[in-house]
mmCIF file of C-alpha atoms and ligand atoms in Angstrom:
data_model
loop_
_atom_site.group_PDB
_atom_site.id
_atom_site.type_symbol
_atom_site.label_atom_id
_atom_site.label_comp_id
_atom_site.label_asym_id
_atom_site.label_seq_id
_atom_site.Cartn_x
_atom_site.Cartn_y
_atom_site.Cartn_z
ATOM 1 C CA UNK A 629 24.727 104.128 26.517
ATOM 2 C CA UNK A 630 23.671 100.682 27.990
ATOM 3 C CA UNK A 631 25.304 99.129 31.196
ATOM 4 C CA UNK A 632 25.862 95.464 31.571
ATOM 5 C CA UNK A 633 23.389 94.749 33.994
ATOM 6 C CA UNK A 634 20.214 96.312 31.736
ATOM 7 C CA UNK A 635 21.872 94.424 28.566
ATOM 8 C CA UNK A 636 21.959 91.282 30.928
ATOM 9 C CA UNK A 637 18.135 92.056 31.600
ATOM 10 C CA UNK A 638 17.239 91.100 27.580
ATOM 11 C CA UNK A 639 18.084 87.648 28.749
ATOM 12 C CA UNK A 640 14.274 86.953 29.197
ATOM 13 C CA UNK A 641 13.611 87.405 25.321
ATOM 14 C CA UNK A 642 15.092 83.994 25.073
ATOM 15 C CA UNK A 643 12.772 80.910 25.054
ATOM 16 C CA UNK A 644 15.692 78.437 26.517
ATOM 17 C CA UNK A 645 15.976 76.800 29.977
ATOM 18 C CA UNK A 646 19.486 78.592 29.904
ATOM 19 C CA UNK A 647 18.625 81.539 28.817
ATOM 20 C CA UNK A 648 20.613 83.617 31.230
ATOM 21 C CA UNK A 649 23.644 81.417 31.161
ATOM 22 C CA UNK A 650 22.998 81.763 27.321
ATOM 23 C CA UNK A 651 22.740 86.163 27.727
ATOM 24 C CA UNK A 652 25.940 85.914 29.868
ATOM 25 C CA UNK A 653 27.867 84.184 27.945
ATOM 26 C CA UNK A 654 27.128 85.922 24.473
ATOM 27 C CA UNK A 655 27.994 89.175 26.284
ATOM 28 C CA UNK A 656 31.079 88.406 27.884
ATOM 29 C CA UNK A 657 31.871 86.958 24.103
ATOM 30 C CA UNK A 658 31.010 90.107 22.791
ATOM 31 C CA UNK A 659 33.217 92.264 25.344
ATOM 32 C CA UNK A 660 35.865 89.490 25.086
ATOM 33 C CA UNK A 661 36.095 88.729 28.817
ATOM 34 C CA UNK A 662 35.531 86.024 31.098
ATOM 35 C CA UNK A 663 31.768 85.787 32.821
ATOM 36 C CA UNK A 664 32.934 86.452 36.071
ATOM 37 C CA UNK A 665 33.561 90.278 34.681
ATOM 38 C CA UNK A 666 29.491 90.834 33.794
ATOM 39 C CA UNK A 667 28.799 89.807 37.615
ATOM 40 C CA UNK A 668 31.901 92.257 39.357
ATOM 41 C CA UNK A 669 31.197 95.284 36.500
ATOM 42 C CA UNK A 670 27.156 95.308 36.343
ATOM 43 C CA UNK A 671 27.217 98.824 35.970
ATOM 44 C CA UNK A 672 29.938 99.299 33.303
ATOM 45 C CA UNK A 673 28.696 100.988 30.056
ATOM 46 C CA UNK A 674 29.521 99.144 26.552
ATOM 47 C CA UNK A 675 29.503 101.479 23.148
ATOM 48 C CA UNK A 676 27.089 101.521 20.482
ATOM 49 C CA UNK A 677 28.943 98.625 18.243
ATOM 50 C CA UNK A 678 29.912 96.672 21.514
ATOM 51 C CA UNK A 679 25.638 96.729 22.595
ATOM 52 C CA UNK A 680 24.698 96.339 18.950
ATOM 53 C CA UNK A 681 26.626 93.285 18.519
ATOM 54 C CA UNK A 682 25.576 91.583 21.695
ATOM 55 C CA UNK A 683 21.629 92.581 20.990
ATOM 56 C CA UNK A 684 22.514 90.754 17.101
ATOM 57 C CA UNK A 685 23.309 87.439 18.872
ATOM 58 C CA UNK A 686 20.784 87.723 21.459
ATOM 59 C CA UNK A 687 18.179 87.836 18.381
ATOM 60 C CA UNK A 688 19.660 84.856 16.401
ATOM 61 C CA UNK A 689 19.631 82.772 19.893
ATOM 62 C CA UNK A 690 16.080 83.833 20.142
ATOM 63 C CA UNK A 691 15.271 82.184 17.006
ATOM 64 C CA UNK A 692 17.142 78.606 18.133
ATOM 65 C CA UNK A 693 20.487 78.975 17.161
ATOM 66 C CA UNK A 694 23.115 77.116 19.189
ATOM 67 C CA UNK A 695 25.060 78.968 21.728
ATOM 68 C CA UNK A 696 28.306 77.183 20.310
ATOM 69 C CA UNK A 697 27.736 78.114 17.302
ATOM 70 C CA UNK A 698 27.221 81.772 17.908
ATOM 71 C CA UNK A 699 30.475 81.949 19.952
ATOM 72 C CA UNK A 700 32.361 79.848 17.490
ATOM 73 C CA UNK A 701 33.270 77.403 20.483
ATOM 74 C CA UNK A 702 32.876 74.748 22.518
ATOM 75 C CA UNK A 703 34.371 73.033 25.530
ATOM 76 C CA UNK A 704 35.305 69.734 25.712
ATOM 77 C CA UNK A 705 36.893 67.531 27.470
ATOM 78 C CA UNK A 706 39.818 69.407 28.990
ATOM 79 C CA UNK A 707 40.066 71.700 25.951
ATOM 80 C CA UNK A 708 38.603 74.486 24.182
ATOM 81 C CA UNK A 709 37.156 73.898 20.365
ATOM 82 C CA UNK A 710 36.507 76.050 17.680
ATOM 83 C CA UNK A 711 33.004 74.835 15.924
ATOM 84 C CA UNK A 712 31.148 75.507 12.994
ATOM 85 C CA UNK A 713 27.801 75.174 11.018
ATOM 86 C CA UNK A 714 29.328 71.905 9.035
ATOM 87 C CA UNK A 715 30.051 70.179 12.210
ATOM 88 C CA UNK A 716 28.160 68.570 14.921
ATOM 89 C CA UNK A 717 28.656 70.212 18.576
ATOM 90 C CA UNK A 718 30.413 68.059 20.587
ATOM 91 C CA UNK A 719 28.126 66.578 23.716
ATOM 92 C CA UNK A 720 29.632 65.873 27.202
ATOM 93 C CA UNK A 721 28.292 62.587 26.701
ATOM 94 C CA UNK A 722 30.909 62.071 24.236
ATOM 95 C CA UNK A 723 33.570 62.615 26.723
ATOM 96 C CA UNK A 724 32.148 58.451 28.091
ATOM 97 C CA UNK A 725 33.997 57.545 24.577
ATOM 98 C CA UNK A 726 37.220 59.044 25.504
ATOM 99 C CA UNK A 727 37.177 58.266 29.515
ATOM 100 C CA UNK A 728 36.520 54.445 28.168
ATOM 101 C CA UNK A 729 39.266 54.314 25.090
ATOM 102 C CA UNK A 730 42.086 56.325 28.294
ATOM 103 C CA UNK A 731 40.873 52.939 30.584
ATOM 104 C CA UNK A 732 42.023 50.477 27.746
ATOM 105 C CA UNK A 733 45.807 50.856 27.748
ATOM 106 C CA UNK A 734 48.006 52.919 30.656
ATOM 107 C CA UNK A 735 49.840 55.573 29.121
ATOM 108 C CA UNK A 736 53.192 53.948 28.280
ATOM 109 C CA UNK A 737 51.629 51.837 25.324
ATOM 110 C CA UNK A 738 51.778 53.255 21.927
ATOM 111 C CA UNK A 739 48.302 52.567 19.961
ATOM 112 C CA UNK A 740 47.551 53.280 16.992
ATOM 113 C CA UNK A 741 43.432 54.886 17.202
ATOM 114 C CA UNK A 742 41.340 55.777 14.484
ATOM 115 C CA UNK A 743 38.311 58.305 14.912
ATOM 116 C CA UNK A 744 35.873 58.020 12.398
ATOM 117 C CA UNK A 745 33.618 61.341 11.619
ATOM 118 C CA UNK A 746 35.655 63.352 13.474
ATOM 119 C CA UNK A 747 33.996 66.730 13.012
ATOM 120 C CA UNK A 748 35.221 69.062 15.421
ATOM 121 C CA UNK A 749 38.649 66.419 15.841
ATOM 122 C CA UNK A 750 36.806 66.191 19.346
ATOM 123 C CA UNK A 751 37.320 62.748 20.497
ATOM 124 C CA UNK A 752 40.474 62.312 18.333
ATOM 125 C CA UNK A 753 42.167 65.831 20.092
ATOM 126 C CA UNK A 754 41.306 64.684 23.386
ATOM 127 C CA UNK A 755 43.080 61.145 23.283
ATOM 128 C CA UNK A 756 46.281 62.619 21.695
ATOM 129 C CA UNK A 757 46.285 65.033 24.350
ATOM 130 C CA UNK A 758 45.860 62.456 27.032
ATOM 131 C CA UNK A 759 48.164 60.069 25.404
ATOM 132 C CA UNK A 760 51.179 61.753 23.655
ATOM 133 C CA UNK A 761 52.432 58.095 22.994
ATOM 134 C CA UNK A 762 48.967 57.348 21.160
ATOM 135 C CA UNK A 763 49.617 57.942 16.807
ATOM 136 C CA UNK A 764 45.641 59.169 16.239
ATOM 137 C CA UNK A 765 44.047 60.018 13.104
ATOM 138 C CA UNK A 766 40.664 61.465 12.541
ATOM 139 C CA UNK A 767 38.731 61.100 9.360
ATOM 140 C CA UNK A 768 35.690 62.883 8.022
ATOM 141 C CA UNK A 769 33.586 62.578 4.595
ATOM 142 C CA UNK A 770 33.329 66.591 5.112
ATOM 143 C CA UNK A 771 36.300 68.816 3.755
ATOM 144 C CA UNK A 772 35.761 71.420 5.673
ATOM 145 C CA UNK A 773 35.363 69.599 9.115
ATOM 146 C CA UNK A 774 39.072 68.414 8.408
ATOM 147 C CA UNK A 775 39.978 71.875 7.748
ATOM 148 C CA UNK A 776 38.437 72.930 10.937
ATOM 149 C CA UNK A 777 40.215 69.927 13.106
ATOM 150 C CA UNK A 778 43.383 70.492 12.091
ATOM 151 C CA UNK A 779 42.744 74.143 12.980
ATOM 152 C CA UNK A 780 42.104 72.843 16.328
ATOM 153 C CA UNK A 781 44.839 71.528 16.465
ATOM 154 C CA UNK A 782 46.938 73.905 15.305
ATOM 155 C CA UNK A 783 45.672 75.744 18.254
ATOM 156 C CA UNK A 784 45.859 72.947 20.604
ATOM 157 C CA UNK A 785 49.062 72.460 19.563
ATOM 158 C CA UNK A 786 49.413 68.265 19.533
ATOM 159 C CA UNK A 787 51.740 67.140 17.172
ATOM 160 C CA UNK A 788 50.584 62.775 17.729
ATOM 161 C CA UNK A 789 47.223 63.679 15.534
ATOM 162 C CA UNK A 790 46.722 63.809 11.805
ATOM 163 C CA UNK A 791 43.034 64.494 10.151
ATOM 164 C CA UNK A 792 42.448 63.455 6.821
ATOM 165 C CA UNK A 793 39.431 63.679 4.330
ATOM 166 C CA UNK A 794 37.869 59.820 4.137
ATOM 167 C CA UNK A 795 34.120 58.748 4.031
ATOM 168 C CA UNK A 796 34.433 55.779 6.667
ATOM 169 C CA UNK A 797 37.485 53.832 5.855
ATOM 170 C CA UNK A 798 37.738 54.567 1.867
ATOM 171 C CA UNK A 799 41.106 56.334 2.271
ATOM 172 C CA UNK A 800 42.642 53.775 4.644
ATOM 173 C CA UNK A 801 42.764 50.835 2.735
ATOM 174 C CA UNK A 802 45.854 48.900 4.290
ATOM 175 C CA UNK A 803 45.766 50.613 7.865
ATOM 176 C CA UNK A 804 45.231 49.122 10.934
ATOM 177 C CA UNK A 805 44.666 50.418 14.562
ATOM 178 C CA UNK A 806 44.466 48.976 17.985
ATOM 179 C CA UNK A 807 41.574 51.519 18.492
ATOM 180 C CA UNK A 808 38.486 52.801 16.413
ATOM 181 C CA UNK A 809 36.434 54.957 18.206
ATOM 182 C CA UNK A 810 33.469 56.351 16.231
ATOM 183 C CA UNK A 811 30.317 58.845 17.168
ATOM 184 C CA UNK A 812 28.450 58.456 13.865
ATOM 185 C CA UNK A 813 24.881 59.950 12.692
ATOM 186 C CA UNK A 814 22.534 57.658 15.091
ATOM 187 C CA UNK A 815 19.446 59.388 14.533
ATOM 188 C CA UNK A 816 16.361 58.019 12.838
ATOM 189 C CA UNK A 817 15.265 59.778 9.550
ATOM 190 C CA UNK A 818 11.725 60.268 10.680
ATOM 191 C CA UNK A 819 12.787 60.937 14.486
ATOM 192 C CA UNK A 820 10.923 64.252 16.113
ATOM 193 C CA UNK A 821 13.623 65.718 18.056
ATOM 194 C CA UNK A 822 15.519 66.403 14.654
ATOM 195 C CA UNK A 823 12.807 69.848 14.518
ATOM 196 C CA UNK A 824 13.489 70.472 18.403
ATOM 197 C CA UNK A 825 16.922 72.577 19.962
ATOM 198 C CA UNK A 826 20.238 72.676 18.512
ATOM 199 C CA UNK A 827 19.453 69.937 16.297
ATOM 200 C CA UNK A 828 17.838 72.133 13.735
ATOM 201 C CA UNK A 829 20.626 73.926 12.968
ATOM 202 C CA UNK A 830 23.102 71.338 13.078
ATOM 203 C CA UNK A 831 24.149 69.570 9.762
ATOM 204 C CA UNK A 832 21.853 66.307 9.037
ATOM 205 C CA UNK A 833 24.621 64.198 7.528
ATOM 206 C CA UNK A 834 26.202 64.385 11.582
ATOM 207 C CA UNK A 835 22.960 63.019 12.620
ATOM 208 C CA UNK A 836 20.973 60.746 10.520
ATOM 209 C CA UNK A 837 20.839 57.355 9.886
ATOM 210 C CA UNK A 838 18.741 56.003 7.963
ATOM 211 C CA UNK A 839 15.069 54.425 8.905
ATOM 212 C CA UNK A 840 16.330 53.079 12.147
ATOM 213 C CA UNK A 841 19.193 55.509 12.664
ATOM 214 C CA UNK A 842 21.950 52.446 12.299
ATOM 215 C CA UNK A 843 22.663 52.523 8.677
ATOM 216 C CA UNK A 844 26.588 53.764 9.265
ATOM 217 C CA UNK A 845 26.698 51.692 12.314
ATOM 218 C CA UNK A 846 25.771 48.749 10.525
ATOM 219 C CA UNK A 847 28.709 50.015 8.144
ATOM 220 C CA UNK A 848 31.249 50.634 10.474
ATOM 221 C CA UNK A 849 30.997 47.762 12.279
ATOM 222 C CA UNK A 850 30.693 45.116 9.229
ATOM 223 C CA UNK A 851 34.022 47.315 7.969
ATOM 224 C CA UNK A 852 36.094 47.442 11.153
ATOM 225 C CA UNK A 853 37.650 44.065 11.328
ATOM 226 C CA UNK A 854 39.730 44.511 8.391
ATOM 227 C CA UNK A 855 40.976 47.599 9.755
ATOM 228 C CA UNK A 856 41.534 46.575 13.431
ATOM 229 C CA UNK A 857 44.864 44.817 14.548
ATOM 230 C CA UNK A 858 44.251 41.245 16.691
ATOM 231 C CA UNK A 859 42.991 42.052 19.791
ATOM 232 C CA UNK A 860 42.283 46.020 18.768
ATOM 233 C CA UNK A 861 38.746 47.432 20.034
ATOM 234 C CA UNK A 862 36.084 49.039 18.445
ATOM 235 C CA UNK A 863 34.132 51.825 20.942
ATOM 236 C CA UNK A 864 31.155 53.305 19.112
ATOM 237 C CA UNK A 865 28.043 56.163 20.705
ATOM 238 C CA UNK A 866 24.664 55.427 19.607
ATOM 239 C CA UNK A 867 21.378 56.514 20.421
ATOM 240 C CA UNK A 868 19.668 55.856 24.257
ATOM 241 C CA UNK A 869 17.952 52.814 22.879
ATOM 242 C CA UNK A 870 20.310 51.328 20.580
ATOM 243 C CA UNK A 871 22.790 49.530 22.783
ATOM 244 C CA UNK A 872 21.253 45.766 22.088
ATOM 245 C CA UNK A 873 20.808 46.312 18.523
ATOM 246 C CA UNK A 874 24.319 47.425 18.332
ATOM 247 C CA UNK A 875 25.648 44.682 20.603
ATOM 248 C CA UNK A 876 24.558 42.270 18.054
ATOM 249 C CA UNK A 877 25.901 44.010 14.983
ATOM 250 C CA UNK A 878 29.200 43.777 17.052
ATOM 251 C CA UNK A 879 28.808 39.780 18.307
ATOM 252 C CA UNK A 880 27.737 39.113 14.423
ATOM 253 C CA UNK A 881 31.341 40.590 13.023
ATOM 254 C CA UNK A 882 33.032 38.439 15.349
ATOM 255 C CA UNK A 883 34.218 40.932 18.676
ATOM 256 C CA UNK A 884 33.910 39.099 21.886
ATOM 257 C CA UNK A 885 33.689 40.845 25.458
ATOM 258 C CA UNK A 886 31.038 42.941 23.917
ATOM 259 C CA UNK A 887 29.732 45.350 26.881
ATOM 260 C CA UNK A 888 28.119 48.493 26.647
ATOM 261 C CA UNK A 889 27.989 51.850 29.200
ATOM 262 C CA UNK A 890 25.298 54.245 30.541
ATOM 263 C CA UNK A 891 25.329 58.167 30.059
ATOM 264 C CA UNK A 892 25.225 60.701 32.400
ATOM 265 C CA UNK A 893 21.177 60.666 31.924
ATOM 266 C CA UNK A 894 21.449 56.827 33.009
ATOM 267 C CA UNK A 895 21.420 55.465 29.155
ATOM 268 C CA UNK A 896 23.000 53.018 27.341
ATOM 269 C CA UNK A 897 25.121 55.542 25.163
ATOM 270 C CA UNK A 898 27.689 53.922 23.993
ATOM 271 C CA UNK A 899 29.173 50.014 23.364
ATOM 272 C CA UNK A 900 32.327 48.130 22.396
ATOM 273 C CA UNK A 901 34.184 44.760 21.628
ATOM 274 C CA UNK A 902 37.404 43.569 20.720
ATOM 275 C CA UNK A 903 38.830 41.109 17.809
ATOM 276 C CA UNK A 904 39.826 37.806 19.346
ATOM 277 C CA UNK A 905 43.833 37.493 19.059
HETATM 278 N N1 LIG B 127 23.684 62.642 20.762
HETATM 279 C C1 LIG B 127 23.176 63.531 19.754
HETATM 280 C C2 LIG B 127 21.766 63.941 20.082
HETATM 281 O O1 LIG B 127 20.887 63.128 20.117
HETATM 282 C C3 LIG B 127 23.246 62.906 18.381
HETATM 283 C C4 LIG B 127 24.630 62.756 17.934
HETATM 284 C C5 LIG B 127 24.782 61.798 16.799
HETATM 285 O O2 LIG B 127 23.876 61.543 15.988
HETATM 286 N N2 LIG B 127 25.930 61.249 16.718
HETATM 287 O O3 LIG B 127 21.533 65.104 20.343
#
């Protein structure tokens, strides 16, 4: 029989910064409980399958795997997300997309906002639950990352979303929004970080790019226009030194009050415009 506090001990096998955030939180995923319980029961004994189980995940975080992934969820924004293999993770850095697109219209007004590559249905779950007078819909190129957002939102419960299968804007022909909102692959082809962390084990099509990483932004943005109403915005995340490139793309297709914002780490991380009227 193994308590809680020597299961907790493993934590050190784990080559991660986090590694005992990482052992806590796989246990108290494992004993279905909140942390707090590992800290105010350190001397509570699991059984066999409970201690086998946890010592399984500790062993597959050892060897890189995300902690998301291994508990099947992620937070973000104000909500919790169910995550998987074919999707990216969603990043609090993300969360600058949707505090920017809830700063463009109060409450009251009823957009229409596209999210492009939805994955998760992150961004596009956390504007319809912010705005229940928003009509969002997510698209991804990946069948079974639509399967998985409208799963989250079947759990979420928000009935102003719909997710649908299209690669960019191939099954929208016709639409138009007063909001597209995209986190696309931004990564270079060739970039090192791809072989370091989570990104290993995330899927490549949510990440890369091309040779400079902007191939799909290049896309989107060229694209958006026809699918934007007059005066409707287009808010895109890119890489930490992509903002200037990507301000030009956007001044090029014709948006004016192009701007772009810094990240919690003090980058440029994401930038915008809107069609003239
Ligand atoms: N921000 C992510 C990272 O660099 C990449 C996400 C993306 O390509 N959209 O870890």
């Amino acid at each position: 029989m193994m308590r809680i506090d020597q299961l907790l001990a493993h934590a050190t096998q784990i080559d991660s910064p986090t590694a005992q955030l990482d052992a806590e939180l796989l246990l108290a995923h494992v004993l279905d409980k909140p942390r707090s319980y590992l800290l105010a029961w350190p001397e509570k004994t699991l059984s066999e399958a409970q201690a086998a189980a946890f010592m399984a995940l500790l062993e597959r975080r050892q060897r890189g795997e995300p902690v998301a992934y291994l508990l099947g969820q992620q937070g973000f924004w104000t909500l919790d997300l169910q995550v998987a293999e074919h999707t990216l993770i969603p990043r609090a850095d993300t969360e600058l997309l949707v505090e920017a697109a809830l700063q463009l219209a109060d409450a009251s007004s009823p957009l229409r906002v596209l999210d492009l590559g939805t994955g998760t249905g992150a961004i596009a779950l956390a504007l319809a639950s912010e705005r229940p007078q928003w009509a969002v819909t997510g698209v991804d190129r990946i069948e079974s990352a639509v399967a998985l957002a409208q799963s989250n939102q079947q759990q979420l419960q928000l009935s102003n979303v719909q997710f649908l299968s299209s690669h960019w804007f191939s099954a929208l022909i016709g639409q138009r929004y007063d909001l597209i909102l995209s986190n696309p692959p931004y990564i270079a082809d060739t970039d090192p970080h791809l072989q370091q962390g989570d990104l290993r084990f995330e899927p490549l099509s949510a990440l890369v790019s091309g040779a400079d990483g902007l191939d799909d932004l290049r896309l989107i943005i060229a694209q958006a226009p026809a699918y934007l109403s007059a005066k409707g915005w287009l808010m895109l995340e890119h890489g930490f030194d992509q903002a200037s490139a990507v301000r030009a793309l956007l001044q090029q297709a014709g948006f004016i009050e192009v701007n772009s914002q810094r990240d919690l780490g003090g980058h440029e991380r994401i930038s915008f415009g809107c069609l003239p009227s």
